[in-house]
Amino acid sequence: MLPRPLPTDASNACPVSQPPNWRALVCCACGLGAVWLGVLPQIAELPRWQAYVQRNHEYGIDPSAKFYTENPASADALLAIEAAQRLAPTAWGLPSPLPSESRVP
Amino acid sequence: MSAPHRPEDSPSVPVISTPKRGWNTQDWWAVGLGIVIFAAGFAAVLLNHPADVADRIARWQSTQAAHQELVASGDATKEALKQAKADIKAAQKAIAPNPLSAYLVTLREWKSDPREAFVSSKGDSQVAALVAMFAAIGLLFGIGSWALGRPPRQFLPGFALVAALAVLAQLLADQQVIKHFNLEYALWALVVGLLISNTIGTPRFVLTAANTEFYIKIGLVLLGGEVLFHRLLALGVPGVFVAWVVTPVVLISTYAFGQRVLKMESRSLNMVISADMSVCGVSAAIATAAACKAKKEELSLAIGMSLTFTVVMMVVQPMLIKALGMSEVLGGAWIGGTIDSTGAVAAAGGMLGETALQVAATVKMIQNILIGAVAFGVAAYWVTFVERTPDAPRPGFSEIWSRFPRFILGFVAASLVCTWLSSQGSWGDAVTAAVIDGTSKPIRGWCFCLAFVSIGLETNFRELSQYLAGGKPLLLYVCGQGLNLMLTLLMAWLMFEKVFPGAAASLAN
């Protein structure tokens, strides 16, 4: 029995024009598996790559972050820059004391 | 057995459809579910309120003072400064622990064994938490979908499969090489979805749960909580000029160039490319696509181009900066203002040094906050100017209000509430951080991942390729990024080398 048609999305109502191609899916899955489990782990062992990754880890960098809240390095940077601004607020064009210092404790 | 869906003959549908009137709409459900998630986060934190919170706040303040003293001394070692920052963060977490953070999990980076992704930093398996989290999210979203006319007996099994594909996409993205090349989950979620839809076809029951619009809207309402406006002055006046003056100029100029010179066929594609190139990549593309009702294929194309150029720029730009002998502060500001992706900015800045990393990450953070203003502005522009017929009079306030996407209001409201709370002293700041880190941020990430899997499940390759015809999107991106590179460098040089040289000097010291 066919399910009821979906209520909102027009793209859901289109007919099947080709038979399912399981072979293509299995081939693609095998390809992905070979790259992710075979090739990429080999690249990850290269000394130059390891140095790059180690530096990212050391600085708390998450290169896949899409927003500053996902990147620990942003929080560290904020702390360091706020400390520098407290020492010389006028050099940054900011009032003295900084707004963050006059917040309610 | 129901026949699978093939996307070949599907008409392209907007990533966000025109809002309907009344309360039982997808927009209001997205806002409502966002409120439920935030409320759960705040309730978890407040009910877990430690008895000695005053002592914990005092401890946090003392760690901040210790860090300040180290910086002021001028001779602190890197290790000492790193430890001081770690102490500050641990002390802040202790003020407002969030018990939900143990259940709302994300996968971890792995190198050769994918099972590492499912193990927490303490060595515990996260599989049960992952299953429980998706069960809870599925039920919550299922209620909304049910109210909007999607039967739960179709939605829930479909959601289970979409969630499994989202986990697979995240697993692919968390492989160390992929992750550190900034090839984000958005790309792999699209690939996974496209593989299914273009080979065996998407089963129809899965399409009930492949609800791109809904996931994006909920994700954006949750993202609003992370847009904290008081971070705007994090880099002083120079940061405002680099991130909040140059960026809108580049965004508007690129959009105008696309319309008037390139004569782009699709205004929404033009806007999404302009925003993701000038603001902050994937997150800006999602927010703008939602605000201007771009098609799913347009969002996919814009993100694909952005990720491709980001990978190139994060390697080439630090090399160029070194070759030109720029200072770390200037180079960091240039990187922060031009590379699309937030994570790639930090990685590229780190290649130059710690000071460059700090400046780059902070410029990008200020740009991230611009998302709120951009999404609101684009939504207002669209309902006021783009959606009206050419010979019709300009719509009045009531017409604009009736057509304005409501989830954008939820996004802005979440931003304003969290900004206000976060600026109410140490306790408010700690509570806001706990709710964001432990509740809204992980769910928001999964919402966007579910959305991109859904896009892939409803798209075919031919639909994507037609948008590249004539090369206009590519030309738009290249020209816009060229302008961005020039203007950002000029503004960063003016601000950090000429107008506020003391700022650069204080960081370098």
XYZ file of C-alpha atoms in Angstrom:
614
model
C 0.000 0.000 0.000
C 1.385 3.417 -0.919
C 1.692 5.948 1.907
C -0.427 9.052 1.893
C 1.077 11.911 -0.128
C 3.047 14.377 1.926
C 1.154 17.510 2.741
C 3.517 20.399 2.088
C 6.548 19.727 -0.048
C 5.894 19.677 -3.791
C 9.137 17.824 -4.504
C 7.854 14.730 -2.689
C 5.265 13.889 -5.272
C 7.490 13.050 -8.205
C 7.491 9.606 -9.796
C 10.356 7.154 -9.938
C 12.141 7.456 -13.283
C 14.980 4.936 -12.825
C 15.340 1.643 -10.956
C 17.413 1.671 -7.745
C 21.092 1.260 -8.505
C 22.432 -0.666 -5.515
C 25.656 -1.481 -7.302
C 26.519 2.214 -7.657
C 25.808 2.801 -3.974
C 27.980 -0.135 -2.892
C 30.807 1.015 -5.191
C 30.656 4.559 -3.782
C 30.548 3.232 -0.203
C 33.579 1.021 -0.872
C 35.402 3.997 -2.392
C 34.651 6.176 0.615
C 35.694 3.379 2.964
C 38.987 2.880 1.130
C 39.810 6.604 1.281
C 38.755 7.146 4.909
C 40.205 3.917 6.322
C 43.166 3.506 4.002
C 44.450 6.714 2.425
C 43.618 9.379 5.014
C 45.159 7.508 7.985
C 48.364 7.231 5.938
C 48.389 10.984 5.300
C 47.753 11.575 8.998
C 51.028 9.779 9.790
C 53.189 12.150 7.706
C 55.561 14.101 9.993
C 54.710 17.468 8.425
C 51.014 16.802 8.843
C 51.486 15.707 12.442
C 53.362 18.942 13.213
C 50.458 20.971 11.780
C 47.863 19.006 13.769
C 49.924 19.210 16.947
C 50.145 22.997 16.616
C 46.383 23.224 16.121
C 45.809 21.095 19.215
C 48.307 23.136 21.220
C 46.570 26.418 20.348
C 43.093 24.920 20.817
C 42.242 25.433 17.146
C 39.273 23.541 15.744
C 39.690 24.050 11.980
C 36.178 22.736 11.325
C 34.497 25.365 13.525
C 31.624 27.204 11.831
C 31.134 29.748 14.596
C 33.463 31.267 17.174
C 31.739 29.375 20.000
C 32.945 26.096 18.468
C 36.571 27.167 18.484
C 38.420 27.017 21.844
C 41.124 29.271 20.366
C 38.578 32.108 20.156
C 38.021 32.034 23.932
C 41.784 32.037 24.553
C 42.245 34.909 22.101
C 39.528 36.894 23.831
C 41.211 36.460 27.221
C 44.603 37.495 25.861
C 43.273 40.541 24.032
C 41.140 41.678 26.976
C 44.237 41.484 29.183
C 46.185 43.597 26.676
C 43.321 46.116 26.477
C 43.169 46.494 30.272
C 46.834 47.527 30.258
C 46.335 50.174 27.557
C 42.637 50.782 26.785
C 43.145 54.096 25.018
C 45.523 52.442 22.522
C 42.475 50.499 21.315
C 40.209 53.536 21.213
C 38.343 52.227 24.246
C 37.243 54.107 27.390
C 39.101 53.539 30.643
C 38.090 51.480 32.603
C 36.843 48.992 30.024
C 33.091 48.300 29.885
C 33.807 44.677 30.874
C 35.532 45.905 34.075
C 32.571 48.029 35.142
C 30.075 45.146 34.839
C 28.141 44.056 37.890
C 30.278 41.433 39.702
C 6.625 -1.468 -0.149
C 6.590 2.187 -1.086
C 8.524 3.306 -4.124
C 11.678 5.353 -3.572
C 11.788 9.015 -4.439
C 14.044 10.235 -7.230
C 14.829 13.907 -7.367
C 15.296 14.146 -11.176
C 11.924 15.588 -11.950
C 11.479 17.590 -8.780
C 10.978 21.292 -9.137
C 13.552 23.201 -7.082
C 11.945 24.365 -3.901
C 13.081 27.198 -1.649
C 15.135 26.274 1.375
C 12.633 28.388 3.268
C 9.135 28.653 1.873
C 6.879 31.682 2.142
C 5.566 31.925 5.710
C 1.872 31.277 6.248
C -0.266 33.415 8.486
C -1.459 32.245 11.882
C 0.310 30.487 14.730
C 0.444 26.891 13.495
C 3.287 27.532 11.078
C 6.725 26.077 10.700
C 8.263 29.428 11.712
C 6.425 29.638 15.001
C 7.070 25.957 15.736
C 10.778 26.557 15.160
C 10.670 29.498 17.574
C 8.640 27.463 20.082
C 10.964 24.463 19.949
C 13.942 26.807 20.255
C 12.377 28.272 23.391
C 11.783 24.758 24.782
C 15.441 23.834 24.205
C 16.727 27.058 25.777
C 14.300 26.622 28.686
C 15.540 23.058 29.248
C 19.122 24.347 29.269
C 18.398 27.157 31.728
C 16.328 24.839 33.947
C 19.125 22.246 34.032
C 21.692 24.884 34.987
C 19.513 26.665 37.568
C 18.310 23.444 39.227
C 21.934 22.358 39.500
C 22.890 25.676 41.123
C 25.898 25.069 43.453
C 25.454 26.178 47.084
C 28.872 27.876 47.164
C 28.378 29.908 44.002
C 29.759 33.091 45.621
C 33.008 31.291 46.414
C 33.186 29.927 42.892
C 32.685 33.412 41.432
C 35.450 34.710 43.705
C 37.707 31.894 42.501
C 36.950 32.806 38.878
C 37.768 36.448 39.535
C 41.013 35.511 41.256
C 42.052 33.392 38.260
C 41.321 36.372 35.994
C 43.402 38.631 38.238
C 46.256 36.109 38.206
C 46.163 36.001 34.394
C 46.139 39.809 34.231
C 49.186 39.968 36.513
C 51.030 37.484 34.338
C 50.300 39.548 31.224
C 51.289 42.778 32.975
C 54.575 41.277 34.184
C 55.682 40.969 30.554
C 57.963 38.010 31.210
C 55.470 35.174 31.697
C 56.194 31.958 29.846
C 53.784 30.565 27.248
C 53.071 27.589 29.485
C 52.216 29.824 32.442
C 49.831 31.909 30.325
C 48.229 28.784 28.870
C 47.724 27.342 32.345
C 46.252 30.639 33.562
C 43.721 30.634 30.691
C 42.806 27.007 31.393
C 42.271 27.931 35.083
C 39.932 30.778 34.088
C 37.842 28.515 31.853
C 37.652 25.733 34.463
C 36.664 28.226 37.159
C 33.922 29.672 34.939
C 32.539 26.209 34.181
C 32.422 25.438 37.898
C 30.118 28.429 38.553
C 27.288 26.995 36.455
C 27.621 23.284 35.679
C 25.208 21.994 33.052
C 24.180 18.326 33.602
C 22.685 18.154 30.083
C 26.137 18.460 28.534
C 26.759 14.752 29.317
C 23.800 13.757 27.136
C 24.031 16.263 24.274
C 27.114 14.907 22.591
C 29.165 15.570 19.496
C 31.639 13.204 17.888
C 35.367 13.494 18.518
C 38.282 13.694 16.114
C 39.660 10.336 14.953
C 42.701 9.347 12.974
C 42.566 5.700 11.830
C 39.879 4.001 13.920
C 36.379 5.517 13.506
C 35.327 4.058 16.871
C 37.491 6.737 18.549
C 34.852 9.279 17.488
C 32.306 7.716 19.845
C 34.499 7.838 22.960
C 34.442 10.872 25.274
C 37.579 12.648 26.457
C 37.237 10.649 29.709
C 37.276 7.365 27.774
C 33.556 6.523 28.122
C 31.437 5.338 25.206
C 29.054 8.032 23.939
C 26.876 5.720 21.854
C 24.074 5.434 24.411
C 24.041 9.212 24.938
C 23.973 9.734 21.166
C 21.000 7.397 20.731
C 19.165 8.979 23.675
C 19.851 12.473 22.336
C 18.477 11.676 18.873
C 15.477 9.932 20.417
C 14.703 13.084 22.414
C 15.308 15.381 19.429
C 13.216 13.100 17.207
C 10.306 13.180 19.626
C 10.538 16.955 20.051
C 10.759 17.668 16.335
C 8.166 14.950 15.684
C 5.624 16.885 17.743
C 6.231 19.965 15.625
C 6.090 17.990 12.387
C 2.870 16.288 13.516
C 1.241 19.648 14.166
C 2.356 20.707 10.696
C 0.754 17.657 9.069
C 3.497 15.058 8.912
C 2.292 11.813 10.553
C 4.567 10.562 13.373
C 4.441 6.963 12.123
C 6.166 8.173 8.950
C 8.272 10.909 10.548
C 9.903 8.889 13.342
C 11.307 5.995 11.220
C 12.385 8.521 8.613
C 14.048 10.656 11.262
C 15.968 7.622 12.556
C 17.499 7.128 9.101
C 18.208 10.846 8.526
C 19.846 10.988 11.986
C 21.962 7.907 11.191
C 23.113 9.569 7.951
C 23.890 12.770 9.880
C 26.075 10.768 12.289
C 27.804 9.149 9.300
C 28.426 12.580 7.747
C 29.824 13.890 11.025
C 32.012 10.790 11.304
C 33.450 11.456 7.844
C 34.039 15.107 8.764
C 35.793 14.248 12.038
C 38.566 12.224 10.417
C 41.703 14.140 11.371
C 42.916 15.001 7.840
C 39.447 16.042 6.699
C 38.825 18.078 9.841
C 42.133 19.948 9.765
C 41.603 20.763 6.076
C 38.333 22.434 7.102
C 36.190 20.148 4.954
C 33.170 20.604 7.203
C 30.272 18.260 7.892
C 27.984 20.336 5.671
C 29.869 19.005 2.658
C 29.778 15.355 3.787
C 26.135 15.563 4.809
C 25.335 16.732 1.281
C 27.502 13.975 -0.206
C 25.869 11.266 1.907
C 22.370 12.480 1.040
C 23.215 12.859 -2.652
C 24.666 9.352 -2.754
C 21.427 7.870 -1.498
C 19.103 9.972 -3.655
C 21.140 9.557 -6.835
C 21.720 5.801 -6.596
C 18.933 3.881 -4.894
C 16.559 6.807 -4.495
C 15.326 8.215 -1.213
C 12.650 6.032 0.399
C 9.412 7.998 0.672
C 9.094 7.492 4.421
C 12.521 9.148 4.792
C 11.340 12.206 2.879
C 8.779 12.860 5.616
C 11.702 13.505 7.956
C 13.983 15.168 5.384
C 12.633 18.520 6.440
C 15.415 20.936 5.565
C 13.487 24.113 6.309
C 12.413 23.024 9.753
C 15.906 21.962 10.879
C 17.475 25.145 9.551
C 14.918 27.357 11.264
C 15.317 25.608 14.628
C 19.104 25.667 14.240
C 19.067 29.393 13.505
C 16.907 30.214 16.533
C 19.440 28.296 18.657
C 22.366 29.994 16.891
C 20.885 33.342 17.935
C 21.911 32.591 21.532
C 25.547 32.526 20.435
C 25.404 35.966 18.789
C 26.524 38.037 21.790
C 26.615 41.697 20.813
C 28.836 42.853 23.677
C 31.682 40.928 22.008
C 31.562 43.611 19.307
C 34.273 45.679 21.017
C 36.514 42.670 21.657
C 39.188 44.107 19.378
C 38.495 47.765 20.191
C 37.772 50.340 17.535
C 40.195 48.800 14.991
C 38.271 45.522 15.129
C 34.965 47.285 14.512
C 36.349 48.990 11.415
C 37.895 45.811 10.009
C 34.933 43.527 10.710
C 31.857 45.731 10.827
C 32.673 48.449 8.280
C 34.492 46.537 5.544
C 32.231 43.470 5.684
C 28.887 45.197 4.943
C 30.574 47.299 2.247
C 31.877 44.134 0.563
C 28.532 42.355 0.981
C 26.497 45.161 -0.586
C 29.066 45.859 -3.338
C 29.267 42.183 -4.311
C 25.490 41.836 -4.400
C 25.166 44.998 -6.510
C 27.936 43.751 -8.820
C 26.104 40.459 -9.235
C 22.830 42.171 -10.082
C 24.016 45.027 -12.276
C 27.218 43.788 -13.938
C 26.934 39.995 -13.994
C 23.124 40.131 -14.217
C 22.723 37.020 -12.061
C 19.498 35.183 -12.839
C 18.832 34.427 -9.195
C 18.883 37.232 -6.631
C 18.876 34.740 -3.779
C 21.933 32.869 -5.117
C 23.670 36.220 -5.521
C 22.849 37.156 -1.924
C 23.901 33.809 -0.415
C 27.258 33.820 -2.238
C 27.860 37.483 -1.318
C 27.096 36.786 2.358
C 29.045 33.574 2.773
C 32.063 35.123 1.051
C 32.015 38.407 2.987
C 30.752 37.358 6.438
C 31.673 33.907 7.695
C 31.132 31.022 5.324
C 28.707 28.209 6.061
C 26.898 29.758 9.034
C 26.336 33.040 7.163
C 25.190 31.115 4.078
C 22.619 29.210 6.123
C 21.309 32.338 7.848
C 21.121 34.360 4.629
C 19.612 31.528 2.578
C 16.889 31.249 5.187
C 16.327 35.000 5.253
C 16.083 35.386 1.450
C 14.301 32.066 0.792
C 17.078 30.704 -1.412
C 16.699 27.323 -3.061
C 18.376 24.299 -1.517
C 20.644 23.890 -4.526
C 21.733 27.532 -4.241
C 22.731 27.016 -0.617
C 24.620 23.826 -1.544
C 26.451 25.568 -4.374
C 27.419 28.580 -2.255
C 28.758 26.350 0.508
C 30.655 24.159 -1.940
C 32.396 27.203 -3.445
C 33.107 28.703 -0.037
C 34.696 25.500 1.288
C 36.811 25.099 -1.848
C 38.189 28.640 -1.687
C 38.647 28.391 2.074
C 40.927 25.353 1.730
C 43.031 27.205 -0.846
C 43.155 30.487 1.084
C 44.031 28.912 4.427
C 47.185 27.490 2.838
C 48.139 30.288 0.447
C 47.377 33.407 2.491
C 49.781 32.704 5.408
C 52.529 31.947 2.862
C 51.830 35.236 1.096
C 51.837 37.171 4.378
C 55.188 35.676 5.339
C 56.596 36.387 1.874
C 55.470 40.034 2.079
C 56.934 40.421 5.576
C 53.711 41.676 7.153
C 53.455 41.938 10.919
C 51.528 39.213 12.741
C 48.837 41.677 13.831
C 48.252 42.983 10.301
C 48.413 39.497 8.795
C 46.041 38.124 11.429
C 43.527 40.905 10.849
C 43.711 40.337 7.080
C 43.147 36.596 7.486
C 40.344 37.116 9.999
C 38.494 39.479 7.704
C 38.818 37.495 4.493
C 38.914 33.709 4.954
C 35.293 32.547 5.097
C 35.311 29.791 7.664
C 35.828 30.513 11.363
C 37.899 27.383 11.968
C 40.073 27.918 8.900
C 40.787 31.483 10.045
C 42.209 30.156 13.297
C 44.220 27.463 11.509
C 45.685 29.998 9.045
C 46.394 32.498 11.833
C 48.127 29.767 13.819
C 50.490 29.198 10.888
C 51.791 32.756 11.399
C 52.063 32.673 15.192
C 50.104 33.090 18.401
C 49.550 36.850 18.058
C 48.245 36.452 14.517
C 45.979 33.655 15.723
C 44.550 35.872 18.476
C 43.860 38.774 16.126
C 42.491 36.570 13.339
C 40.179 34.603 15.650
C 38.887 37.794 17.273
C 38.232 39.600 13.973
C 36.309 36.542 12.793
C 34.396 36.422 16.076
C 33.254 40.025 15.553
C 32.271 39.122 11.988
C 30.318 36.120 13.310
C 28.234 38.513 15.402
C 27.371 40.399 12.222
C 25.274 37.382 11.189
C 22.415 38.658 13.355
C 22.303 42.044 11.665
C 22.796 40.524 8.192
C 20.004 37.957 8.587
C 17.589 40.590 9.880
C 18.591 43.119 7.221
C 18.347 40.616 4.354
C 14.935 39.371 5.527
C 13.658 42.965 5.775
C 15.112 43.865 2.349
C 13.577 40.784 0.765
C 10.050 41.306 2.008
C 10.215 45.049 1.298
C 11.886 45.231 -2.104
C 12.443 41.845 -3.740
C 9.134 40.071 -3.193
C 6.878 42.916 -4.332
C 5.782 43.172 -7.935
C 7.668 45.846 -9.924
C 4.719 48.197 -10.443
C 3.201 47.739 -6.992
C 3.608 50.434 -4.352
C 6.135 49.865 -1.597
C 4.471 47.661 1.043
C 3.463 49.282 4.304
C 4.573 48.196 7.758
C 1.668 45.784 8.246
C 2.394 44.033 4.939
C 6.098 43.778 5.749
C 5.237 42.438 9.202
C 2.844 39.831 7.819
C 5.476 38.540 5.389
C 8.505 38.815 7.659
C 9.919 35.348 8.517
C 9.057 34.803 12.184
C 11.976 32.532 12.944
C 14.290 35.498 12.264
C 12.510 37.248 15.130
C 13.245 34.183 17.289
C 16.879 34.328 16.190
C 17.181 38.033 17.084
C 15.275 37.595 20.365
C 17.555 34.713 21.440
C 20.551 36.893 20.625
C 19.260 39.880 22.608
C 18.257 37.807 25.652
C 21.586 35.961 25.800
C 23.529 39.192 25.218
C 21.668 40.869 28.077
C 22.110 37.908 30.438
C 25.750 37.452 29.517
C 26.479 41.095 30.379
C 24.884 40.814 33.854
C 28.087 40.109 35.738
C 30.073 36.951 36.346
C 27.113 34.714 37.218
C 25.054 35.733 34.171
C 28.061 35.274 31.910
C 28.761 31.799 33.332
C 25.108 30.692 33.099
C 24.831 31.863 29.485
C 28.054 30.058 28.559
C 26.840 26.877 30.298
C 23.496 26.887 28.470
C 25.112 27.568 25.093
C 27.982 25.085 25.428
C 26.004 22.333 27.104
C 22.613 22.579 25.390
C 21.937 24.864 22.439
C 25.261 24.546 20.595
C 25.334 20.745 20.194
C 21.660 20.613 19.144
C 22.184 23.504 16.736
C 25.118 21.653 15.142
C 23.056 18.507 14.673
C 20.124 20.543 13.288
C 22.318 21.948 10.534
C 23.781 18.499 9.843
C 20.259 17.034 9.556
C 19.365 19.914 7.219
C 22.262 19.231 4.864
C 21.562 15.501 4.790
C 17.954 16.394 3.936
C 19.090 18.693 1.119
C 21.202 15.867 -0.312
C 18.296 13.423 -0.083
C 16.131 15.744 -2.193
C 18.687 16.909 -4.757
C 20.250 15.473 -7.856
C 23.554 16.317 -9.482
C 21.975 17.845 -12.581
C 20.092 20.395 -10.514
C 23.357 21.500 -8.929
C 25.233 21.780 -12.200
C 22.655 24.051 -13.855
C 23.430 26.785 -11.322
C 27.063 26.851 -12.412
C 26.117 27.459 -16.034
C 27.984 30.425 -17.496
C 30.348 30.534 -14.532
C 28.623 33.583 -13.070
C 28.543 32.310 -9.462
C 32.257 31.553 -9.636
C 33.005 34.953 -11.141
C 30.885 36.630 -8.476
C 32.770 34.833 -5.712
C 36.202 35.611 -7.178
C 35.440 39.298 -7.797
C 33.822 39.721 -4.387
C 36.686 37.993 -2.622
C 39.166 40.129 -4.568
C 37.453 43.289 -3.316
C 37.297 41.795 0.180
C 41.042 41.064 0.162
C 41.906 44.605 -0.961
C 39.546 46.524 1.324
C 40.291 44.401 4.400
C 44.042 44.767 3.935
C 43.690 48.514 3.452
C 41.490 48.917 6.525
C 43.653 46.622 8.700
C 46.779 48.534 7.661
C 45.105 51.882 8.387
C 43.767 50.776 11.754
C 46.665 48.757 13.156
C 49.621 50.514 11.539
C 48.513 54.149 11.228
C 45.564 55.085 13.458
C 46.006 52.669 16.400
C 49.642 51.514 16.269
C 49.588 51.238 20.075
C 47.040 48.423 19.840
C 49.313 46.347 17.631
C 52.293 47.156 19.837
C 50.465 46.106 23.020
C 49.609 42.749 21.455
C 53.056 42.175 20.041
C 54.531 42.833 23.507
